[in-house]
Amino acid sequence: METTPPIPRAVLVGIQTPDVDDVAHEASLEELGRLVKTLGYEVVGSVSQKREGTGAASLLGAGKLEELAALTGGSGVITSMATPPMTKARKRFEATAEAPRPAEPEPDASDRPEFVIVDHELSPSQIRNLERATGTQVLDRTGVIVEIFHRHANTREAKLQVEMARLKYVAPRLRESSHGGDRQQGPGAGESNLALDRRKIRDRLAELKTQLEAVQRDSDQRRSARRDQLRVALVGYTNAGKSSLMRALTGSEVLVQDKLFATLDTTVRTLQPETRPRVLVSDTVGFIKQLPHDLVASFRSTLSEALEASLLLFVVDASDPTYEAQLEVSRSVLREIGADTVPSRLVLNKMDRVDATRRAALLEKHPDAIMLSAHAPDDVSALRETIITFFEAEMVDDVLVLPYARQKLIGEIYESARVLSEEHDETGRVLKVRALPGAMARLRRMLA
């Protein structure tokens, strides 16, 4: 009979600096807990401390470090990996010292957490120091996010991007073995294992970059084919309900899970009921506080959907007390890629979880926002009409003449424009159409 492997246990560690208030600090630790649960670990405790900064060698003060070590079974002391020299005086002292008293029975080691997860980005030396003091494996916030991305990437492009970000994160954190820098024999003789591993990572990164450029060329061509179409991109903080809203707007079987980063790959579907011309809706990867820069840079394709969209919908979880900070995170990431110039609307989602008093406060603060619940059909229908109205305002009317000899192009016209009326004369079909200026110019060139 197969036994289920035990769930890894983890202790969370947070540092509250003077520029962070209590609410933001608690929200950040809670978010880290959800990230850890998404990773498949169980949170069994947390240690938090107010400090001026996060640059200390052990991150925590001596007292808090001992408190953390008591949870993990560590010594609470940052020991050196080097063997201390043994002097003659020391040898004589140890030989004459009284026998140590029997150690008190320790708690069951199987109940101790195996991981310490820190809500900040750590330097390699800080990770080593904490591991020596706690006797556990230490991960920082960036490491957790990179690992989640690694597990959830599905398409080839996402897998390549995530592997690149993961290698960039791992490279500076490689260490020599405890036996010292062993030297290689044969080809590459003289290189230590550490230098060899780093060179392998550099070579692999170069290989991944070449593969990714080829894949992205194909993606760029597919996006280019959709350039004249009406496109809406759902953007926002992770777990704000973008996938639920995508499913409601398009009727597609998009994955919906109450997990951070449940979806990493861009999904593009047609707005339903379908309009003419079609409106494409894309669901982009969710943002998060302290999203590693390499991941922002590597997810060029999913963020390009936002950059090339005609309309951005900033989806926000209105029931979250820190929604404003989350919205700023989303906007700052989009500013980083130059998408802050794209027309946008604020969508306050999950209003079914908001009471009347908070609803009134939100309405006063964001009078132009679209308030809805992705699970309320009437709300979704109203959002659909808002999207259509937005594009109607951008469209222009014109008359196209399609010669009888070129009737095969009629499908292209109906695909790219809304046909308001259709007549026939001696020259061919005379179509009164409405479309975006770019699509109209393309149709006129095609018929010229």
Coordinates of C-alpha atoms in Angstrom, one line a residue, residues 13 57-81 112-116 118 124-138 175:
V13 CA 10.0 35.2 8.6
A57 CA 24.2 39.3 8.3
S58 CA 21.6 37.1 10.0
L59 CA 18.6 39.4 9.0
L60 CA 17.2 38.9 12.5
G61 CA 18.5 40.1 15.9
A62 CA 20.1 37.6 18.2
G63 CA 16.9 37.1 20.3
K64 CA 14.6 36.6 17.3
L65 CA 17.2 34.3 15.7
E66 CA 17.1 32.1 18.9
E67 CA 13.3 32.2 18.8
L68 CA 13.4 31.0 15.2
A69 CA 15.9 28.3 16.0
A70 CA 13.7 27.0 18.8
L71 CA 11.0 26.3 16.2
T72 CA 13.4 24.6 13.8
G73 CA 15.7 22.8 16.2
G74 CA 18.8 24.8 15.2
S75 CA 21.5 26.2 17.4
G76 CA 20.5 29.8 16.9
V77 CA 24.2 30.6 16.4
I78 CA 25.9 31.4 13.1
T79 CA 28.8 29.0 13.1
S80 CA 31.8 29.1 10.8
M81 CA 32.2 26.3 8.2
R112 CA 10.0 20.3 13.0
P113 CA 9.7 22.5 9.9
E114 CA 12.1 21.7 7.1
F115 CA 12.1 25.2 5.5
V116 CA 12.4 28.8 6.6
V118 CA 11.8 34.9 4.3
P124 CA 23.8 34.3 -0.7
S125 CA 25.7 35.0 2.6
Q126 CA 22.4 35.7 4.5
I127 CA 20.9 32.5 3.3
R128 CA 24.0 30.5 4.4
N129 CA 24.0 32.2 7.8
L130 CA 20.3 31.5 8.4
E131 CA 20.8 27.9 7.4
R132 CA 23.6 27.4 9.8
A133 CA 21.6 29.0 12.6
T134 CA 18.3 27.2 12.0
G135 CA 19.5 23.8 10.6
T136 CA 16.9 24.1 7.8
Q137 CA 16.8 25.0 4.1
V138 CA 16.2 28.7 3.6
R175 CA 28.5 27.3 -3.4

